JSON list of C-alpha atoms in Angstrom, two decimals:
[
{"chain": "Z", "resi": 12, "resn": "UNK", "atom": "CA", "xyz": [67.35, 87.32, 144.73]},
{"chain": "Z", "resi": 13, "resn": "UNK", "atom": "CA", "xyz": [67.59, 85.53, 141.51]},
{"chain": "Z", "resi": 14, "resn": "UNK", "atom": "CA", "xyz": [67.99, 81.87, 142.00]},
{"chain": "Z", "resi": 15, "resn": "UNK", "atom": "CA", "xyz": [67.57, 81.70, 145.38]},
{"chain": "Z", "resi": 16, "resn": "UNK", "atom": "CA", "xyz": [65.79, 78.96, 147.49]},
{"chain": "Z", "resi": 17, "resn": "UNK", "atom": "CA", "xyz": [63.16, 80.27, 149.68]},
{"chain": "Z", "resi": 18, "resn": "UNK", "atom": "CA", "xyz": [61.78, 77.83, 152.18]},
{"chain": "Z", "resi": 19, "resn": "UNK", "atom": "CA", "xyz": [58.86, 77.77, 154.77]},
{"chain": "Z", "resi": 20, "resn": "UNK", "atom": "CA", "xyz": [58.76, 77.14, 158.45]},
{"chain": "Z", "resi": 21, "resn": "UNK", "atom": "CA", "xyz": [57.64, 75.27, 160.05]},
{"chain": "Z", "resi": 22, "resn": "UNK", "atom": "CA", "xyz": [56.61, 73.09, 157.10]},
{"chain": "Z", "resi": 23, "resn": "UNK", "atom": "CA", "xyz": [59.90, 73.01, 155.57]},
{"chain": "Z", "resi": 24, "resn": "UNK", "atom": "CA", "xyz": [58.21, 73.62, 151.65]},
{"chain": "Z", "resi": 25, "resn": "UNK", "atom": "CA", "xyz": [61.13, 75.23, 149.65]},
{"chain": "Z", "resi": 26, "resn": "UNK", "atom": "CA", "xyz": [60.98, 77.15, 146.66]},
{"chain": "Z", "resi": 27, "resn": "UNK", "atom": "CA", "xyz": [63.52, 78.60, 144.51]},
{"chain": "Z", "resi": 28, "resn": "UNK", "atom": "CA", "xyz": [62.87, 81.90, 142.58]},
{"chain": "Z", "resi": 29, "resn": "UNK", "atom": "CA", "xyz": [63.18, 83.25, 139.24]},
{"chain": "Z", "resi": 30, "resn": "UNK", "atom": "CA", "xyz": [65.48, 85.07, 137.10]},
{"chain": "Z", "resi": 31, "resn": "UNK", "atom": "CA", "xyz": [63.02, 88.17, 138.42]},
{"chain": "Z", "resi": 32, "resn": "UNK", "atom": "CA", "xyz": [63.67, 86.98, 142.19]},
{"chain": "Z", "resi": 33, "resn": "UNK", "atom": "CA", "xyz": [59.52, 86.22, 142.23]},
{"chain": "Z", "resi": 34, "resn": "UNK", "atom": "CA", "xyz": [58.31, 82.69, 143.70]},
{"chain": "Z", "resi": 35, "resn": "UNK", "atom": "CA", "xyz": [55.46, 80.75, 144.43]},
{"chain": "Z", "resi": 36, "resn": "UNK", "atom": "CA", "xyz": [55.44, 78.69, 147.69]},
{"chain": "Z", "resi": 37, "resn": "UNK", "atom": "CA", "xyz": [52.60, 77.11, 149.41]},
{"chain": "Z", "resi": 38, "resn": "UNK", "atom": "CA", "xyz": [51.97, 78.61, 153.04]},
{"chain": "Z", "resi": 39, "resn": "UNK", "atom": "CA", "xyz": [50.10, 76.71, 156.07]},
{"chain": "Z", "resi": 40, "resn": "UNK", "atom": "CA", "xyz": [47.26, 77.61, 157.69]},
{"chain": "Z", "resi": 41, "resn": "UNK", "atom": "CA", "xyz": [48.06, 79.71, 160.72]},
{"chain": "Z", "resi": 42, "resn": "UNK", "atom": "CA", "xyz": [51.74, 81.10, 161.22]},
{"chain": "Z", "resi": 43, "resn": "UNK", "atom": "CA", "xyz": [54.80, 80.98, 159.58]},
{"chain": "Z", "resi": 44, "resn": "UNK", "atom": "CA", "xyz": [57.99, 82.49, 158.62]},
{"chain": "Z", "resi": 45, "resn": "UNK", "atom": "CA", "xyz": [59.92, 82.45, 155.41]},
{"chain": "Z", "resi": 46, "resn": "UNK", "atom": "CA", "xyz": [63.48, 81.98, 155.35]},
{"chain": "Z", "resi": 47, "resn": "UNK", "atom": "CA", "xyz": [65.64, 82.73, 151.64]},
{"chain": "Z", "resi": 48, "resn": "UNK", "atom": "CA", "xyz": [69.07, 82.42, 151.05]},
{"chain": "Z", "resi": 49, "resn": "UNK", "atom": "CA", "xyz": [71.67, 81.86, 147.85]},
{"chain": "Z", "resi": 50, "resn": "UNK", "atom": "CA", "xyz": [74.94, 80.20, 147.01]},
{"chain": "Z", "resi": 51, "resn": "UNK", "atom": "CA", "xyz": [76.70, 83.39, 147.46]},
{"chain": "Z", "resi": 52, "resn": "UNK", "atom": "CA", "xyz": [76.58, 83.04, 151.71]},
{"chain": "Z", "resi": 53, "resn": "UNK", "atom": "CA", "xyz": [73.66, 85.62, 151.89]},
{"chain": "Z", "resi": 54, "resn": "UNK", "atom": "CA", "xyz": [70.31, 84.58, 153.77]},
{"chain": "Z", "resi": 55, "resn": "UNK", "atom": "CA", "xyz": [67.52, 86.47, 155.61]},
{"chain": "Z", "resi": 56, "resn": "UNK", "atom": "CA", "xyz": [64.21, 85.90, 157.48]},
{"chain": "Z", "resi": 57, "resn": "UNK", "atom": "CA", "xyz": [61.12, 87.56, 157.34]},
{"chain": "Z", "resi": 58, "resn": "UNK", "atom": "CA", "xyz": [58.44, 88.50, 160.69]},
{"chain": "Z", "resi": 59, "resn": "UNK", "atom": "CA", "xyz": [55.89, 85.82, 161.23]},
{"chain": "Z", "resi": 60, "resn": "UNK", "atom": "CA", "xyz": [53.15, 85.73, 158.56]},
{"chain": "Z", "resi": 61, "resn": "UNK", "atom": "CA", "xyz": [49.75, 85.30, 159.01]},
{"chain": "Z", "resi": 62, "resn": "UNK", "atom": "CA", "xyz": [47.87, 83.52, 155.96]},
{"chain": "Z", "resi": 63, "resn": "UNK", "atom": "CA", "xyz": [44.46, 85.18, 155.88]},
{"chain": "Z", "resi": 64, "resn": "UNK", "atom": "CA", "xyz": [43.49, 83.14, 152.68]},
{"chain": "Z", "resi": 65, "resn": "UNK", "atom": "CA", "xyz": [42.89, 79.19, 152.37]},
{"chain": "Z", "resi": 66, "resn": "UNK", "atom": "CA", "xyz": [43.70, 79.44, 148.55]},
{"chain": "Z", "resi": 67, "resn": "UNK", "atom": "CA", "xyz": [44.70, 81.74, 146.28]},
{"chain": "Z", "resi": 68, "resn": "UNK", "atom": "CA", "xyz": [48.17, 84.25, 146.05]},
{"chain": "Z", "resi": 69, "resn": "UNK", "atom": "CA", "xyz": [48.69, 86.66, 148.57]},
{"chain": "Z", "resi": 70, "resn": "UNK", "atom": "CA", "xyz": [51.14, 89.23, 148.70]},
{"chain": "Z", "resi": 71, "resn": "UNK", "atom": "CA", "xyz": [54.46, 88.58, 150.65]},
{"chain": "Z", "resi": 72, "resn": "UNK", "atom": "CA", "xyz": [57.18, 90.75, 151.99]},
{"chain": "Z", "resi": 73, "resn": "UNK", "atom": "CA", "xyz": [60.39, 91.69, 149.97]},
{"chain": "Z", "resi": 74, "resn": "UNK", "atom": "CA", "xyz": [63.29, 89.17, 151.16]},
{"chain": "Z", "resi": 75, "resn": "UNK", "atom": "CA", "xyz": [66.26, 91.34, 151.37]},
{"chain": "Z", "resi": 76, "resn": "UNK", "atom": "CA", "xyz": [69.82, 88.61, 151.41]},
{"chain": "Z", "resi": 77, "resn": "UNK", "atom": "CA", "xyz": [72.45, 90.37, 153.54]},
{"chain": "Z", "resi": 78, "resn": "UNK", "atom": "CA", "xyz": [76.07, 88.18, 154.31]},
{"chain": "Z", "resi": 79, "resn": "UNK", "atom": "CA", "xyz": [75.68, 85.18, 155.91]},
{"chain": "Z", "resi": 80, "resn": "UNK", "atom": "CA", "xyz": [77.83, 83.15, 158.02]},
{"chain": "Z", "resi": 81, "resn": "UNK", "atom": "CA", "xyz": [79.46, 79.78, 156.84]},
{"chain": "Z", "resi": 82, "resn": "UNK", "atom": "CA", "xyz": [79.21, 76.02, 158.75]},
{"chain": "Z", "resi": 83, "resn": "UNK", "atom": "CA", "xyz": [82.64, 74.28, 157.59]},
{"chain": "Z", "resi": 84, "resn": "UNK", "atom": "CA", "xyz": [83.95, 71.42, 158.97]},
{"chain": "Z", "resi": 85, "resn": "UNK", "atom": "CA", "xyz": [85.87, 67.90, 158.29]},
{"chain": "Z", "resi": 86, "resn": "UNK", "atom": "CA", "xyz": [84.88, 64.55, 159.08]},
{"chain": "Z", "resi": 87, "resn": "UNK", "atom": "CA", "xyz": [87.72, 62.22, 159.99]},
{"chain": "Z", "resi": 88, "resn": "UNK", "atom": "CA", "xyz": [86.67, 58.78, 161.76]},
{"chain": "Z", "resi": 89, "resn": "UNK", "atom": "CA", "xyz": [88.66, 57.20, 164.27]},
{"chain": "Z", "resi": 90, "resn": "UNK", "atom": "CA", "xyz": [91.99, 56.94, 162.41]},
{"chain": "Z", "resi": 91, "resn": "UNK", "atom": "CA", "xyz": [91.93, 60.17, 161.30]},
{"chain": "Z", "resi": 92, "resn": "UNK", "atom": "CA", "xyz": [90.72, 59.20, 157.53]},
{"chain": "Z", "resi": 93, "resn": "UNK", "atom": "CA", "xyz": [88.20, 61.43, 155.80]},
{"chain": "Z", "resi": 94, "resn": "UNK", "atom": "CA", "xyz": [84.95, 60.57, 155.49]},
{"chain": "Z", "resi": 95, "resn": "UNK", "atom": "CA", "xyz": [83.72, 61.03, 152.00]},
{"chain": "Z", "resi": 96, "resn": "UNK", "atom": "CA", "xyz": [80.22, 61.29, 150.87]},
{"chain": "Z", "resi": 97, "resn": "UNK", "atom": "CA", "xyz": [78.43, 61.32, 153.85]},
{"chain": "Z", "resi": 98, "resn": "UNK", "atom": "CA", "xyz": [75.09, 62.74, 153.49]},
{"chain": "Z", "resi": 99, "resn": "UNK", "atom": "CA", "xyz": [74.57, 66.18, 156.10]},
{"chain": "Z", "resi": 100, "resn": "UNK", "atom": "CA", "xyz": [71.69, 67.87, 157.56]},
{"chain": "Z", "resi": 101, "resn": "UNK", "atom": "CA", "xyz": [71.15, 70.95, 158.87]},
{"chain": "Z", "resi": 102, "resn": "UNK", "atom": "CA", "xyz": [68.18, 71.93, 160.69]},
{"chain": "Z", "resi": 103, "resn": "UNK", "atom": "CA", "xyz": [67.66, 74.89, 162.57]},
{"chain": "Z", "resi": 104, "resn": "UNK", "atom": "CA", "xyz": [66.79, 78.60, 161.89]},
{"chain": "Z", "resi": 105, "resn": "UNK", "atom": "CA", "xyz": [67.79, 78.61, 158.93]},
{"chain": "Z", "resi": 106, "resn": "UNK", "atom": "CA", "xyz": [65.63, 76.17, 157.92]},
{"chain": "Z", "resi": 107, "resn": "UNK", "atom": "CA", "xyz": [66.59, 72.90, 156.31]},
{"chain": "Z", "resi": 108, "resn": "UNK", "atom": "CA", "xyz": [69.82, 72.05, 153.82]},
{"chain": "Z", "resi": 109, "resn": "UNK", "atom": "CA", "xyz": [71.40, 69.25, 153.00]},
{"chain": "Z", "resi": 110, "resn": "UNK", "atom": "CA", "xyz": [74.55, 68.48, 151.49]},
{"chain": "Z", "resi": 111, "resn": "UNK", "atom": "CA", "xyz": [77.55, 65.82, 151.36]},
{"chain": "Z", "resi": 112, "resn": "UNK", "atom": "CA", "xyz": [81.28, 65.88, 152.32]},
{"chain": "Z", "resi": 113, "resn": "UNK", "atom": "CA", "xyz": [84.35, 65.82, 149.82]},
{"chain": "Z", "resi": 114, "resn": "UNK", "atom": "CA", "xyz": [86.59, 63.58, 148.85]},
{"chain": "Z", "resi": 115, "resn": "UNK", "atom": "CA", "xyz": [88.54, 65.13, 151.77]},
{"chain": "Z", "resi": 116, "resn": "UNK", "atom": "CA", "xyz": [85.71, 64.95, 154.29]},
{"chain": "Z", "resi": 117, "resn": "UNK", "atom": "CA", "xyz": [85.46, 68.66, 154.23]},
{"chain": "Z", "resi": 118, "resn": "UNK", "atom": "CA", "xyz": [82.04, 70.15, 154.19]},
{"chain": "Z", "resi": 119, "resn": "UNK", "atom": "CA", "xyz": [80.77, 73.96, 153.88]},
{"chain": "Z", "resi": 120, "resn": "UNK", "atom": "CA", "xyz": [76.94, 75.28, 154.00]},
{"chain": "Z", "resi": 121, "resn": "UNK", "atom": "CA", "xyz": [76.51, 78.93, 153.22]},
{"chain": "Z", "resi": 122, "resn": "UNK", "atom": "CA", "xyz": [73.86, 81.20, 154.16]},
{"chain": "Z", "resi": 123, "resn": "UNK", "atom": "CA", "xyz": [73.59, 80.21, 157.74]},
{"chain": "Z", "resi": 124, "resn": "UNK", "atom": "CA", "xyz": [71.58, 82.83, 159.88]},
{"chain": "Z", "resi": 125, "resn": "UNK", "atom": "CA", "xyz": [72.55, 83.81, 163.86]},
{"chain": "Z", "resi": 126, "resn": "UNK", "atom": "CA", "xyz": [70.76, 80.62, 165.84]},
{"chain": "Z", "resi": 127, "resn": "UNK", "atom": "CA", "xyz": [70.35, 77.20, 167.29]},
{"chain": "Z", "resi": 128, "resn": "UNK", "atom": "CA", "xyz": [70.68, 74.29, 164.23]},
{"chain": "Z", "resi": 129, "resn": "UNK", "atom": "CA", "xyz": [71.48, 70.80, 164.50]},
{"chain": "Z", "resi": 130, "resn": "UNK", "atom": "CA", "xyz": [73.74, 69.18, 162.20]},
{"chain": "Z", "resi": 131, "resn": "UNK", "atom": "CA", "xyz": [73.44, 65.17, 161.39]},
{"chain": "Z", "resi": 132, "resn": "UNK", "atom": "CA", "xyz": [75.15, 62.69, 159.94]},
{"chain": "Z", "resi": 133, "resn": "UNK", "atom": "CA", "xyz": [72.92, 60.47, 157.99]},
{"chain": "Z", "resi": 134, "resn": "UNK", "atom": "CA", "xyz": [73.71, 56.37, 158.37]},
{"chain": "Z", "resi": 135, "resn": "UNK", "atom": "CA", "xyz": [75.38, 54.73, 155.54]},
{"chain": "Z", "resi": 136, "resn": "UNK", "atom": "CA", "xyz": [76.87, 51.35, 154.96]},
{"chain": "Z", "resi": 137, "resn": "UNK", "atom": "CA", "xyz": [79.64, 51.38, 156.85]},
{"chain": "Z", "resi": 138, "resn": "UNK", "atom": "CA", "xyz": [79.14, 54.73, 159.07]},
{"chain": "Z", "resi": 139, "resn": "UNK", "atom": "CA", "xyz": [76.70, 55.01, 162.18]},
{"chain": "Z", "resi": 140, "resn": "UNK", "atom": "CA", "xyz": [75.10, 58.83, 162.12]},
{"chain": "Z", "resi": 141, "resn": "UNK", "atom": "CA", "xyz": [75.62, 61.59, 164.38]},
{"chain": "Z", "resi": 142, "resn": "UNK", "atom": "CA", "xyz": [73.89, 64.30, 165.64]},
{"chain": "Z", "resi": 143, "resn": "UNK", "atom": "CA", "xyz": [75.62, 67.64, 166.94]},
{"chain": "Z", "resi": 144, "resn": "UNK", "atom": "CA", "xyz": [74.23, 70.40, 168.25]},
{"chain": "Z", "resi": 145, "resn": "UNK", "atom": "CA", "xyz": [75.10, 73.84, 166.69]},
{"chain": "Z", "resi": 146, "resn": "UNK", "atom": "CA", "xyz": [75.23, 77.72, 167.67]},
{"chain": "Z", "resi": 147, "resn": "UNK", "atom": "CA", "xyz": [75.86, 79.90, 164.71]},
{"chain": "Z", "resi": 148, "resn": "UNK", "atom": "CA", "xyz": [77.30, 83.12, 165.88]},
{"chain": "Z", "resi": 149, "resn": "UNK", "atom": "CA", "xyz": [76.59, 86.54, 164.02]},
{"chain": "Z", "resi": 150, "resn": "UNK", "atom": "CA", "xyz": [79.10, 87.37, 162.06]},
{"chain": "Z", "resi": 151, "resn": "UNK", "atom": "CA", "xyz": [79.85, 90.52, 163.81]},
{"chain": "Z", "resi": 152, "resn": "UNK", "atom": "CA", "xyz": [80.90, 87.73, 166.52]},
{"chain": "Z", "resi": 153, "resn": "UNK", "atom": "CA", "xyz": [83.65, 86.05, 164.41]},
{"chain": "Z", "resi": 154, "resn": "UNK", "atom": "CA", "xyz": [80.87, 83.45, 162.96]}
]
């Protein structure tokens, strides 16, 4: 996993790894998961961890990426125009990304695992937000 982003949850700290695929990434007390993904559309999740330590490295599980599915969309407001530039959110379980829509209001965020997200517009001059609720479907599902 070369060069991909690893984050935490629920803390939302995000990593990205080495040419090796090795990280460092601060954990919380108590339970969490890690979720890893690249720019190639792969993700996966790991069980719940336990930190036993309050400092210090501990060992973590191999993070296997398998395919992915894909959010895409296009943002058009109420004449049909595309809305470029407008900062998006994704927040669900797959953890936290952000990105921004073309020039043609079009919009894609790899690496998307099965699950509930939300996806939000952010306010800018001009624009009020949004917030939509999202199921991502497997991709054995047609996701």
């Amino acid at each position: 996993m070369a060069g991909g982003r690893v984050q935490v949850l629920p803390t939302r700290a995000t990593a990205q790894s080495d040419y090796t695929g090795r990280f460092v990434i601060s954990l919380p007390a108590g339970e969490c998961r890690l979720v890893a993904w690249d720019d190639q559309g792969r993700a996966t999740t790991s069980t719940a961890l336990s930190s036993t330590r309050l400092q210090g490295k501990m060992p973590l599980p191999d993070l296997v990426l398998t395919a992915a599915t894909t959010l895409r969309g296009r943002l058009v407001d109420a004449d049909g125009a595309p809305i470029e530039g407008l900062t998006l959110v994704v927040d669900g379980e797959s953890g936290q990304r952000v990105t921004s829509t073309a020039a043609d209001g079009s919009f894609a965020i790899p690496g998307l695992l099965p699950g509930y997200c939300a996806l939000t517009g952010i306010p800018q001059r001009g624009l009020l937000g949004f917030r939509k609720d999202v199921t991502i479907a497997s991709r054995d599902e047609g996701g």
